[in-house]
Coordinates of N, CA and C in Angstrom, one line a residue:
M1 N 0.3 -27.3 -31.5 CA -1.6 -27.1 -32.1 C -1.1 -25.4 -32.5
D2 N -1.5 -24.9 -33.5 CA -1.4 -22.8 -33.9 C -2.7 -22.8 -34.3
V3 N -3.3 -22.1 -33.5 CA -4.6 -21.0 -33.3 C -4.3 -19.3 -33.9
G4 N -3.2 -19.9 -34.9 CA -3.1 -18.2 -35.2 C -3.9 -17.5 -36.3
R5 N -4.7 -18.7 -36.9 CA -5.9 -18.0 -38.1 C -7.1 -17.7 -36.7
V6 N -7.8 -17.3 -37.8 CA -9.1 -16.9 -37.0 C -10.4 -17.2 -38.0
L7 N -11.4 -17.4 -38.0 CA -12.5 -17.4 -38.6 C -13.4 -16.2 -38.6
P8 N -13.9 -15.5 -39.9 CA -14.8 -14.8 -40.1 C -16.0 -14.3 -38.5
S9 N -16.0 -15.0 -38.4 CA -17.1 -15.3 -36.9 C -16.1 -15.3 -35.2
G10 N -15.2 -15.0 -35.6 CA -14.0 -14.7 -34.8 C -13.5 -16.1 -33.9
F11 N -14.0 -16.8 -34.3 CA -12.9 -18.4 -33.6 C -12.0 -18.7 -34.2
P12 N -11.3 -19.5 -33.2 CA -9.9 -19.8 -33.7 C -9.4 -20.7 -34.5
M13 N -8.5 -21.6 -35.5 CA -9.0 -22.5 -36.3 C -7.5 -23.2 -35.6
T14 N -7.7 -24.2 -35.8 CA -6.2 -25.2 -35.7 C -5.6 -25.6 -36.6
T15 N -4.5 -25.8 -37.2 CA -3.8 -26.1 -37.6 C -2.9 -27.5 -37.9
C16 N -3.2 -28.6 -37.9 CA -2.4 -29.8 -37.8 C -0.9 -29.3 -38.1
N17 N -0.3 -30.0 -37.5 CA 1.1 -29.8 -37.8 C 1.9 -30.5 -38.8
H18 N 1.5 -31.8 -38.8 CA 1.8 -32.9 -39.6 C 1.3 -33.0 -41.4
C19 N -0.2 -32.1 -41.2 CA -0.7 -32.4 -42.4 C -1.0 -30.9 -42.9
G20 N -1.0 -29.6 -42.3 CA -0.8 -28.6 -42.6 C -2.6 -28.4 -42.4
G21 N -3.2 -29.0 -42.0 CA -4.9 -29.0 -42.7 C -5.2 -27.7 -41.6
D22 N -6.2 -26.8 -41.7 CA -6.7 -25.6 -41.1 C -8.2 -26.5 -40.9
F23 N -8.5 -26.6 -39.0 CA -9.9 -27.4 -38.6 C -10.5 -26.3 -37.6
T24 N -11.8 -26.6 -37.5 CA -12.4 -25.3 -36.5 C -12.9 -26.8 -35.3
A25 N -12.6 -26.1 -33.8 CA -13.0 -26.9 -32.9 C -14.2 -28.2 -33.5
A26 N -14.5 -28.2 -33.7 CA -16.3 -29.5 -34.5 C -15.9 -29.5 -35.6
D27 N -14.3 -30.0 -36.1 CA -14.1 -30.9 -37.5 C -13.2 -32.0 -36.3
L28 N -12.6 -31.3 -35.5 CA -11.6 -32.5 -34.6 C -12.2 -33.9 -34.4
V29 N -11.4 -35.0 -34.4 CA -12.3 -36.2 -33.6 C -11.3 -36.0 -31.8
R30 N -12.2 -36.5 -31.3 CA -12.6 -36.2 -29.6 C -12.2 -37.7 -29.4
H31 N -11.4 -38.6 -28.4 CA -11.8 -40.2 -28.0 C -11.9 -39.5 -26.7
E32 N -13.2 -39.7 -26.1 CA -13.3 -39.6 -24.3 C -13.3 -40.1 -23.6
Y33 N -12.7 -40.4 -22.6 CA -12.0 -41.8 -21.9 C -12.1 -41.2 -20.9
E34 N -13.2 -42.1 -19.5 CA -12.8 -42.1 -18.5 C -12.2 -40.7 -17.9
T35 N -10.8 -40.8 -17.9 CA -9.4 -40.0 -17.0 C -8.9 -39.3 -18.1
M36 N -9.0 -38.8 -19.4 CA -8.4 -38.4 -20.3 C -9.3 -38.0 -21.6
I37 N -9.2 -37.4 -22.6 CA -9.6 -37.3 -23.9 C -8.6 -36.7 -24.4
I38 N -8.6 -37.4 -25.8 CA -7.4 -36.9 -26.8 C -7.9 -36.8 -28.1
V39 N -7.7 -35.3 -28.5 CA -8.2 -34.8 -29.6 C -6.5 -35.3 -30.9
H40 N -7.4 -35.2 -32.0 CA -6.5 -35.5 -33.4 C -6.9 -34.9 -34.6
C41 N -6.5 -35.1 -35.3 CA -6.8 -34.6 -36.8 C -7.4 -35.5 -37.5
P42 N -9.2 -34.5 -38.5 CA -9.2 -36.1 -39.1 C -9.2 -36.3 -40.4
D43 N -7.6 -35.3 -40.7 CA -7.4 -36.5 -42.0 C -6.0 -37.6 -41.7
C44 N -5.2 -36.4 -41.1 CA -3.9 -37.9 -40.8 C -3.9 -38.7 -39.8
G45 N -4.9 -38.0 -38.6 CA -4.5 -39.1 -37.6 C -3.6 -38.4 -36.3
C46 N -3.1 -37.4 -37.0 CA -2.0 -36.9 -35.4 C -2.8 -36.6 -34.4
V47 N -2.1 -36.7 -33.6 CA -2.7 -36.6 -32.0 C -2.5 -34.9 -31.9
L48 N -3.3 -34.1 -31.6 CA -3.2 -32.8 -31.7 C -3.0 -32.2 -30.1
G49 N -3.5 -33.0 -29.3 CA -3.6 -32.6 -27.5 C -4.3 -33.4 -26.5
Q50 N -3.6 -34.3 -25.9 CA -4.0 -35.2 -24.5 C -4.1 -33.9 -23.5
Y51 N -5.4 -34.3 -23.0 CA -6.0 -33.6 -21.5 C -6.6 -35.0 -20.7
N52 N -6.3 -34.4 -19.6 CA -6.8 -35.3 -18.6 C -8.2 -34.5 -17.8
R53 N -9.1 -35.6 -17.7 CA -10.6 -35.3 -17.3 C -10.6 -35.1 -16.3
H54 N -11.3 -34.2 -15.9 CA -11.9 -33.8 -14.3 C -13.7 -34.3 -14.4
G55 N -13.8 -35.0 -13.2 CA -15.2 -35.4 -13.2 C -15.6 -36.9 -13.6
G56 N -16.8 -37.1 -14.0 CA -17.3 -38.2 -14.5 C -17.4 -38.5 -15.9
P57 N -18.0 -39.4 -16.3 CA -17.6 -39.4 -17.8 C -18.4 -38.8 -18.4
P58 N -17.9 -39.1 -19.8 CA -19.2 -37.7 -20.9 C -20.4 -38.5 -20.6
K59 N -21.8 -37.5 -20.8 CA -23.1 -37.7 -20.8 C -22.9 -38.5 -22.2
T60 N -21.7 -38.9 -23.4 CA -22.1 -38.8 -24.8 C -22.0 -40.3 -24.8
D61 N -20.8 -41.1 -23.7 CA -20.0 -42.2 -23.4 C -20.9 -43.4 -24.4
R62 N -20.8 -43.7 -25.0 CA -21.1 -45.2 -25.6 C -20.1 -46.0 -24.9
Q63 N -19.5 -46.5 -24.5 CA -18.4 -47.4 -24.4 C -19.5 -48.1 -23.0
Q64 N -19.0 -49.5 -23.4 CA -19.8 -50.3 -22.5 C -18.7 -51.3 -21.5

């Protein structure tokens, strides 16, 4: 994940290494599980990051 580009507001942009698209954090697709968060590109679906969760399930969790 490349965060070399910066928006005028000062927030870094993420560049997908697969398709080359530039995205803000709000554009990225997140899948939140009980123990893990997976973030991927909204255009090509390439996984950009995988992170361990610390704490309970998200309050927006709609999984049953």
